[in-house]
Amino acid sequence: MKSQNERRANKRCSYQTSVICAYINSDRFYHAKTTNHSQEGINIVSDLPLKTRANIYVRVDYDSQDDHRPGICNCGGARNMGLAEVKWCREIPNDYGSFYKIGLKYLEPAI
């Protein structure tokens, strides 16, 4: 049973791997790390903020030293690449500066 505060349609799976993000039609890439994902979206942590409602390209960073095992969770693993909308971006201050938690919702291809 979902709690009253839970608004997610799909279960989230905890999984950390490095990803690369970029605004559509941009050559500036951002490095980030996933914290969890589902069939509909992904949560990342970054040193840089992303604009809310922006569409971005996101893909797993295969050049990192992370373990990229597909299918290690019930939903089949994080997507290797895709387009997503930035739903929210929250600054998290800490003793060493700040970082940003960012919620992304995958965009489905037009049929």
Short mmCIF file of N, CA, C and O in Angstrom, two decimals:
data_model
loop_
_atom_site.label_atom_id
_atom_site.label_comp_id
_atom_site.label_asym_id
_atom_site.label_seq_id
_atom_site.Cartn_x
_atom_site.Cartn_y
_atom_site.Cartn_z
N MET A 1 0.84 -1.18 0.00
CA MET A 1 0.00 0.00 0.00
C MET A 1 0.88 1.24 0.00
O MET A 1 1.83 1.36 0.75
N LYS A 2 0.57 2.19 -0.85
CA LYS A 2 1.32 3.43 -0.93
C LYS A 2 0.95 4.35 0.23
O LYS A 2 -0.19 4.40 0.65
N SER A 3 1.95 5.08 0.72
CA SER A 3 1.66 6.07 1.74
C SER A 3 0.96 7.26 1.06
O SER A 3 1.01 7.42 -0.15
N GLN A 4 0.34 8.11 1.86
CA GLN A 4 -0.38 9.26 1.30
C GLN A 4 0.57 10.22 0.58
O GLN A 4 0.17 10.90 -0.35
N ASN A 5 1.84 10.29 1.00
CA ASN A 5 2.80 11.20 0.39
C ASN A 5 3.44 10.61 -0.86
O ASN A 5 4.08 11.33 -1.61
N GLU A 6 3.33 9.33 -1.08
CA GLU A 6 3.96 8.69 -2.23
C GLU A 6 3.16 8.96 -3.49
O GLU A 6 2.00 8.64 -3.59
N ARG A 7 3.81 9.61 -4.49
CA ARG A 7 3.12 9.96 -5.73
C ARG A 7 3.67 9.18 -6.92
O ARG A 7 3.22 9.36 -8.03
N ARG A 8 4.66 8.34 -6.71
CA ARG A 8 5.28 7.63 -7.81
C ARG A 8 4.39 6.49 -8.29
O ARG A 8 3.82 5.76 -7.50
N ALA A 9 4.32 6.35 -9.61
CA ALA A 9 3.54 5.27 -10.21
C ALA A 9 4.34 3.97 -10.25
O ALA A 9 3.77 2.88 -10.26
N ASN A 10 5.68 4.08 -10.28
CA ASN A 10 6.55 2.91 -10.36
C ASN A 10 7.51 2.85 -9.19
O ASN A 10 7.96 3.88 -8.70
N LYS A 11 7.85 1.65 -8.79
CA LYS A 11 8.80 1.43 -7.70
C LYS A 11 10.19 1.90 -8.12
O LYS A 11 10.61 1.70 -9.25
N ARG A 12 10.89 2.55 -7.22
CA ARG A 12 12.26 3.00 -7.45
C ARG A 12 13.23 1.92 -7.01
O ARG A 12 13.03 1.26 -6.00
N CYS A 13 14.30 1.76 -7.76
CA CYS A 13 15.38 0.83 -7.44
C CYS A 13 16.64 1.64 -7.14
O CYS A 13 17.01 2.51 -7.92
N SER A 14 17.28 1.37 -6.01
CA SER A 14 18.53 2.04 -5.68
C SER A 14 19.63 1.50 -6.57
O SER A 14 19.78 0.28 -6.71
N TYR A 15 20.36 2.39 -7.20
CA TYR A 15 21.43 1.98 -8.11
C TYR A 15 22.30 3.19 -8.37
O TYR A 15 21.79 4.27 -8.67
N GLN A 16 23.61 3.02 -8.24
CA GLN A 16 24.52 4.13 -8.49
C GLN A 16 25.44 3.80 -9.64
O GLN A 16 26.09 2.75 -9.65
N THR A 17 25.47 4.70 -10.60
CA THR A 17 26.40 4.61 -11.71
C THR A 17 26.63 6.02 -12.25
O THR A 17 25.82 6.91 -12.02
N SER A 18 27.72 6.21 -12.93
CA SER A 18 28.02 7.51 -13.52
C SER A 18 27.24 7.69 -14.81
O SER A 18 27.10 6.75 -15.59
N VAL A 19 26.74 8.91 -15.01
CA VAL A 19 26.03 9.26 -16.24
C VAL A 19 26.57 10.59 -16.77
O VAL A 19 27.19 11.36 -16.05
N ILE A 20 26.31 10.81 -18.05
CA ILE A 20 26.65 12.07 -18.71
C ILE A 20 25.33 12.68 -19.18
O ILE A 20 24.50 11.99 -19.77
N CYS A 21 25.16 13.98 -18.92
CA CYS A 21 23.93 14.69 -19.31
C CYS A 21 24.32 15.89 -20.18
O CYS A 21 25.38 16.47 -20.00
N ALA A 22 23.42 16.25 -21.08
CA ALA A 22 23.61 17.45 -21.89
C ALA A 22 22.25 17.98 -22.30
O ALA A 22 21.33 17.22 -22.56
N TYR A 23 22.14 19.30 -22.35
CA TYR A 23 20.93 19.90 -22.90
C TYR A 23 20.86 19.51 -24.38
O TYR A 23 21.90 19.36 -25.04
N ILE A 24 19.65 19.37 -24.91
CA ILE A 24 19.47 19.04 -26.31
C ILE A 24 20.16 20.10 -27.17
O ILE A 24 20.06 21.30 -26.89
N ASN A 25 20.86 19.69 -28.20
CA ASN A 25 21.60 20.57 -29.13
C ASN A 25 22.69 21.39 -28.45
O ASN A 25 22.97 22.51 -28.85
N SER A 26 23.32 20.82 -27.42
CA SER A 26 24.42 21.49 -26.73
C SER A 26 25.64 20.57 -26.76
O SER A 26 25.51 19.35 -26.77
N ASP A 27 26.81 21.16 -26.77
CA ASP A 27 28.03 20.36 -26.72
C ASP A 27 28.68 20.42 -25.33
O ASP A 27 29.78 19.96 -25.14
N ARG A 28 27.97 20.97 -24.36
CA ARG A 28 28.46 21.02 -22.98
C ARG A 28 27.84 19.86 -22.21
O ARG A 28 26.63 19.75 -22.09
N PHE A 29 28.69 18.99 -21.67
CA PHE A 29 28.24 17.81 -20.97
C PHE A 29 28.46 17.95 -19.47
O PHE A 29 29.43 18.56 -19.03
N TYR A 30 27.55 17.39 -18.70
CA TYR A 30 27.61 17.38 -17.25
C TYR A 30 27.80 15.95 -16.77
O TYR A 30 27.12 15.04 -17.27
N HIS A 31 28.68 15.76 -15.82
CA HIS A 31 28.86 14.44 -15.22
C HIS A 31 28.04 14.38 -13.95
O HIS A 31 27.99 15.34 -13.18
N ALA A 32 27.38 13.27 -13.74
CA ALA A 32 26.53 13.09 -12.57
C ALA A 32 26.56 11.62 -12.15
O ALA A 32 27.16 10.78 -12.83
N LYS A 33 25.89 11.32 -11.06
CA LYS A 33 25.82 9.96 -10.54
C LYS A 33 24.35 9.67 -10.23
O LYS A 33 23.66 10.51 -9.65
N THR A 34 23.88 8.51 -10.61
CA THR A 34 22.50 8.14 -10.30
C THR A 34 22.40 7.75 -8.83
O THR A 34 23.37 7.28 -8.23
N THR A 35 21.23 7.94 -8.25
CA THR A 35 20.96 7.45 -6.90
C THR A 35 19.87 6.38 -6.92
O THR A 35 19.89 5.46 -6.14
N ASN A 36 18.90 6.54 -7.85
CA ASN A 36 17.86 5.54 -8.02
C ASN A 36 17.20 5.75 -9.37
O ASN A 36 17.40 6.77 -10.02
N HIS A 37 16.41 4.76 -9.79
CA HIS A 37 15.72 4.86 -11.07
C HIS A 37 14.47 4.00 -11.06
O HIS A 37 14.27 3.18 -10.16
N SER A 38 13.63 4.21 -12.04
CA SER A 38 12.45 3.39 -12.27
C SER A 38 12.22 3.31 -13.77
O SER A 38 13.01 3.85 -14.55
N GLN A 39 11.14 2.70 -14.17
CA GLN A 39 10.81 2.64 -15.59
C GLN A 39 10.48 4.00 -16.14
O GLN A 39 10.64 4.25 -17.33
N GLU A 40 10.03 4.93 -15.30
CA GLU A 40 9.62 6.26 -15.76
C GLU A 40 10.67 7.35 -15.60
O GLU A 40 10.58 8.37 -16.26
N GLY A 41 11.64 7.16 -14.71
CA GLY A 41 12.56 8.25 -14.46
C GLY A 41 13.80 7.84 -13.71
O GLY A 41 14.02 6.66 -13.42
N ILE A 42 14.59 8.84 -13.39
CA ILE A 42 15.88 8.61 -12.75
C ILE A 42 16.20 9.80 -11.85
O ILE A 42 15.78 10.92 -12.13
N ASN A 43 16.90 9.55 -10.77
CA ASN A 43 17.35 10.59 -9.86
C ASN A 43 18.86 10.64 -9.94
O ASN A 43 19.52 9.62 -9.87
N ILE A 44 19.40 11.86 -10.11
CA ILE A 44 20.85 12.00 -10.21
C ILE A 44 21.34 13.04 -9.21
O ILE A 44 20.57 13.86 -8.70
N VAL A 45 22.64 13.01 -8.95
CA VAL A 45 23.32 14.00 -8.12
C VAL A 45 24.42 14.60 -8.97
O VAL A 45 25.17 13.87 -9.63
N SER A 46 24.51 15.94 -8.97
CA SER A 46 25.48 16.64 -9.81
C SER A 46 26.08 17.81 -9.05
O SER A 46 25.47 18.34 -8.13
N ASP A 47 27.27 18.22 -9.47
CA ASP A 47 27.88 19.43 -8.92
C ASP A 47 27.26 20.68 -9.51
O ASP A 47 27.42 21.77 -8.97
N LEU A 48 26.58 20.53 -10.65
CA LEU A 48 25.98 21.67 -11.35
C LEU A 48 24.47 21.50 -11.45
O LEU A 48 23.98 20.39 -11.63
N PRO A 49 23.72 22.60 -11.37
CA PRO A 49 22.26 22.50 -11.49
C PRO A 49 21.83 22.34 -12.94
O PRO A 49 22.57 22.69 -13.86
N LEU A 50 20.65 21.77 -13.14
CA LEU A 50 20.02 21.70 -14.46
C LEU A 50 18.71 22.48 -14.38
O LEU A 50 18.06 22.50 -13.33
N LYS A 51 18.32 23.10 -15.49
CA LYS A 51 17.11 23.93 -15.52
C LYS A 51 15.85 23.07 -15.48
O LYS A 51 15.71 22.14 -16.28
N THR A 52 14.95 23.40 -14.58
CA THR A 52 13.67 22.71 -14.49
C THR A 52 12.90 22.87 -15.80
O THR A 52 12.93 23.93 -16.41
N ARG A 53 12.26 21.80 -16.24
CA ARG A 53 11.47 21.69 -17.46
C ARG A 53 12.31 21.60 -18.73
O ARG A 53 11.77 21.51 -19.82
N ALA A 54 13.63 21.63 -18.60
CA ALA A 54 14.49 21.49 -19.78
C ALA A 54 14.52 20.02 -20.20
O ALA A 54 14.39 19.12 -19.37
N ASN A 55 14.67 19.79 -21.49
CA ASN A 55 14.85 18.44 -22.01
C ASN A 55 16.34 18.18 -22.17
O ASN A 55 17.06 19.02 -22.71
N ILE A 56 16.77 17.04 -21.67
CA ILE A 56 18.19 16.72 -21.72
C ILE A 56 18.40 15.31 -22.27
O ILE A 56 17.49 14.48 -22.26
N TYR A 57 19.60 15.09 -22.75
CA TYR A 57 20.06 13.78 -23.16
C TYR A 57 20.83 13.21 -21.98
O TYR A 57 21.63 13.90 -21.36
N VAL A 58 20.61 11.95 -21.65
CA VAL A 58 21.33 11.32 -20.54
C VAL A 58 21.76 9.92 -20.98
O VAL A 58 21.01 9.21 -21.64
N ARG A 59 23.01 9.57 -20.66
CA ARG A 59 23.50 8.23 -20.98
C ARG A 59 24.48 7.76 -19.92
O ARG A 59 25.12 8.57 -19.25
N VAL A 60 24.59 6.46 -19.79
CA VAL A 60 25.54 5.87 -18.86
C VAL A 60 26.95 6.21 -19.33
O VAL A 60 27.24 6.15 -20.54
N ASP A 61 27.82 6.56 -18.42
CA ASP A 61 29.21 6.90 -18.73
C ASP A 61 30.05 5.63 -18.69
O ASP A 61 30.53 5.23 -17.65
N TYR A 62 30.22 5.01 -19.84
CA TYR A 62 30.95 3.75 -19.89
C TYR A 62 32.45 3.94 -19.71
O TYR A 62 33.17 2.97 -19.52
N ASP A 63 32.93 5.18 -19.72
CA ASP A 63 34.34 5.43 -19.47
C ASP A 63 34.67 5.45 -17.97
O ASP A 63 35.82 5.47 -17.59
N SER A 64 33.63 5.47 -17.14
CA SER A 64 33.86 5.47 -15.69
C SER A 64 34.24 4.07 -15.24
O SER A 64 34.13 3.10 -15.97
N GLN A 65 34.66 3.98 -14.02
CA GLN A 65 35.06 2.68 -13.45
C GLN A 65 33.89 1.97 -12.77
O GLN A 65 34.08 0.96 -12.12
N ASP A 66 32.69 2.49 -12.91
CA ASP A 66 31.52 1.89 -12.27
C ASP A 66 31.16 0.56 -12.90
O ASP A 66 31.49 0.27 -14.05
N ASP A 67 30.44 -0.23 -12.16
CA ASP A 67 29.93 -1.51 -12.64
C ASP A 67 28.63 -1.26 -13.39
O ASP A 67 27.70 -0.68 -12.85
N HIS A 68 28.55 -1.66 -14.65
CA HIS A 68 27.38 -1.40 -15.49
C HIS A 68 26.65 -2.70 -15.80
O HIS A 68 26.53 -3.10 -16.94
N ARG A 69 26.16 -3.35 -14.78
CA ARG A 69 25.45 -4.62 -14.99
C ARG A 69 23.98 -4.36 -15.23
O ARG A 69 23.28 -3.88 -14.36
N PRO A 70 23.47 -4.69 -16.43
CA PRO A 70 22.03 -4.53 -16.66
C PRO A 70 21.25 -5.60 -15.93
O PRO A 70 21.75 -6.70 -15.68
N GLY A 71 20.03 -5.27 -15.58
CA GLY A 71 19.14 -6.27 -15.00
C GLY A 71 19.43 -6.65 -13.57
O GLY A 71 19.10 -7.75 -13.15
N ILE A 72 20.08 -5.78 -12.80
CA ILE A 72 20.39 -6.14 -11.42
C ILE A 72 19.25 -5.80 -10.46
O ILE A 72 19.37 -6.03 -9.28
N CYS A 73 18.17 -5.26 -10.98
CA CYS A 73 17.03 -4.94 -10.13
C CYS A 73 15.75 -5.45 -10.79
O CYS A 73 15.77 -5.95 -11.91
N ASN A 74 14.64 -5.29 -10.12
CA ASN A 74 13.36 -5.80 -10.61
C ASN A 74 12.87 -5.11 -11.87
O ASN A 74 12.08 -5.68 -12.62
N CYS A 75 13.30 -3.88 -12.14
CA CYS A 75 12.78 -3.17 -13.31
C CYS A 75 13.68 -3.31 -14.53
O CYS A 75 13.43 -2.70 -15.55
N GLY A 76 14.73 -4.11 -14.44
CA GLY A 76 15.58 -4.36 -15.60
C GLY A 76 16.80 -3.47 -15.71
O GLY A 76 17.54 -3.56 -16.67
N GLY A 77 17.02 -2.60 -14.75
CA GLY A 77 18.20 -1.74 -14.78
C GLY A 77 17.92 -0.37 -15.36
O GLY A 77 16.90 -0.14 -16.00
N ALA A 78 18.84 0.54 -15.14
CA ALA A 78 18.70 1.91 -15.66
C ALA A 78 18.86 1.88 -17.18
O ALA A 78 19.55 1.04 -17.74
N ARG A 79 18.20 2.80 -17.85
CA ARG A 79 18.35 2.91 -19.30
C ARG A 79 19.78 3.30 -19.64
O ARG A 79 20.39 4.10 -18.96
N ASN A 80 20.29 2.74 -20.72
CA ASN A 80 21.65 3.08 -21.15
C ASN A 80 21.73 4.50 -21.69
O ASN A 80 22.76 5.16 -21.56
N MET A 81 20.66 4.96 -22.35
CA MET A 81 20.59 6.33 -22.84
C MET A 81 19.14 6.70 -23.08
O MET A 81 18.28 5.82 -23.18
N GLY A 82 18.88 7.98 -23.15
CA GLY A 82 17.53 8.43 -23.42
C GLY A 82 17.40 9.93 -23.29
O GLY A 82 18.35 10.63 -22.96
N LEU A 83 16.20 10.40 -23.57
CA LEU A 83 15.85 11.79 -23.39
C LEU A 83 14.98 11.91 -22.16
O LEU A 83 14.15 11.03 -21.89
N ALA A 84 15.16 12.98 -21.41
CA ALA A 84 14.39 13.15 -20.18
C ALA A 84 14.09 14.63 -19.95
O ALA A 84 14.80 15.51 -20.45
N GLU A 85 13.04 14.87 -19.18
CA GLU A 85 12.70 16.23 -18.76
C GLU A 85 13.14 16.40 -17.31
O GLU A 85 12.94 15.52 -16.48
N VAL A 86 13.75 17.55 -17.02
CA VAL A 86 14.13 17.87 -15.65
C VAL A 86 12.87 18.28 -14.91
O VAL A 86 12.26 19.31 -15.22
N LYS A 87 12.43 17.48 -13.95
CA LYS A 87 11.20 17.76 -13.20
C LYS A 87 11.48 18.66 -11.99
O LYS A 87 10.66 19.47 -11.63
N TRP A 88 12.63 18.48 -11.37
CA TRP A 88 13.00 19.31 -10.23
C TRP A 88 14.51 19.28 -10.05
O TRP A 88 15.18 18.35 -10.50
N CYS A 89 15.03 20.31 -9.40
CA CYS A 89 16.46 20.42 -9.10
C CYS A 89 16.58 21.12 -7.76
O CYS A 89 16.10 22.25 -7.60
N ARG A 90 17.18 20.44 -6.79
CA ARG A 90 17.30 20.99 -5.42
C ARG A 90 18.76 21.10 -5.00
O ARG A 90 19.51 20.12 -5.09
N GLU A 91 19.13 22.26 -4.55
CA GLU A 91 20.49 22.46 -4.04
C GLU A 91 20.59 21.86 -2.64
O GLU A 91 19.72 22.08 -1.79
N ILE A 92 21.65 21.10 -2.42
CA ILE A 92 21.91 20.48 -1.12
C ILE A 92 23.25 21.02 -0.61
O ILE A 92 24.31 20.58 -1.07
N PRO A 93 23.22 21.99 0.31
CA PRO A 93 24.49 22.51 0.83
C PRO A 93 25.13 21.52 1.78
O PRO A 93 24.45 20.77 2.47
N ASN A 94 26.46 21.50 1.79
CA ASN A 94 27.18 20.70 2.78
C ASN A 94 28.43 21.46 3.20
O ASN A 94 28.64 22.60 2.80
N ASP A 95 29.28 20.85 4.00
CA ASP A 95 30.46 21.52 4.53
C ASP A 95 31.48 21.89 3.45
O ASP A 95 32.35 22.71 3.68
N TYR A 96 31.40 21.27 2.30
CA TYR A 96 32.40 21.47 1.24
C TYR A 96 31.87 22.28 0.07
O TYR A 96 32.49 22.36 -0.96
N GLY A 97 30.69 22.85 0.18
CA GLY A 97 30.08 23.60 -0.92
C GLY A 97 28.64 23.17 -1.09
O GLY A 97 27.89 23.09 -0.13
N SER A 98 28.26 22.86 -2.31
CA SER A 98 26.90 22.42 -2.60
C SER A 98 26.92 21.38 -3.70
O SER A 98 27.86 21.31 -4.49
N PHE A 99 25.87 20.58 -3.73
CA PHE A 99 25.62 19.71 -4.86
C PHE A 99 24.12 19.75 -5.12
O PHE A 99 23.37 20.39 -4.38
N TYR A 100 23.68 19.12 -6.19
CA TYR A 100 22.28 19.21 -6.61
C TYR A 100 21.69 17.83 -6.80
O TYR A 100 22.30 16.98 -7.46
N LYS A 101 20.52 17.61 -6.22
CA LYS A 101 19.74 16.40 -6.48
C LYS A 101 18.73 16.78 -7.56
O LYS A 101 18.07 17.81 -7.45
N ILE A 102 18.64 15.95 -8.60
CA ILE A 102 17.84 16.29 -9.77
C ILE A 102 16.95 15.11 -10.14
O ILE A 102 17.42 13.98 -10.26
N GLY A 103 15.67 15.39 -10.32
CA GLY A 103 14.71 14.37 -10.73
C GLY A 103 14.42 14.49 -12.21
O GLY A 103 14.06 15.57 -12.69
N LEU A 104 14.58 13.40 -12.94
CA LEU A 104 14.36 13.37 -14.39
C LEU A 104 13.24 12.39 -14.72
O LEU A 104 13.18 11.30 -14.14
N LYS A 105 12.38 12.76 -15.66
CA LYS A 105 11.35 11.87 -16.16
C LYS A 105 11.65 11.57 -17.61
O LYS A 105 11.81 12.50 -18.42
N TYR A 106 11.75 10.29 -17.94
CA TYR A 106 12.06 9.91 -19.32
C TYR A 106 10.97 10.40 -20.26
O TYR A 106 9.79 10.35 -19.95
N LEU A 107 11.37 10.87 -21.42
CA LEU A 107 10.45 11.26 -22.48
C LEU A 107 10.24 10.04 -23.39
O LEU A 107 11.21 9.39 -23.77
N GLU A 108 9.01 9.76 -23.69
CA GLU A 108 8.71 8.62 -24.58
C GLU A 108 8.78 9.09 -26.03
O GLU A 108 8.35 10.19 -26.35
N PRO A 109 9.31 8.25 -26.90
CA PRO A 109 9.39 8.65 -28.31
C PRO A 109 8.00 8.81 -28.92
O PRO A 109 7.07 8.09 -28.57
N ALA A 110 7.88 9.77 -29.82
CA ALA A 110 6.60 9.96 -30.53
C ALA A 110 6.39 8.84 -31.52
O ALA A 110 7.32 8.42 -32.20
N ILE A 111 5.18 8.37 -31.60
CA ILE A 111 4.86 7.26 -32.51
C ILE A 111 4.18 7.79 -33.75
O ILE A 111 3.43 8.67 -33.75
#
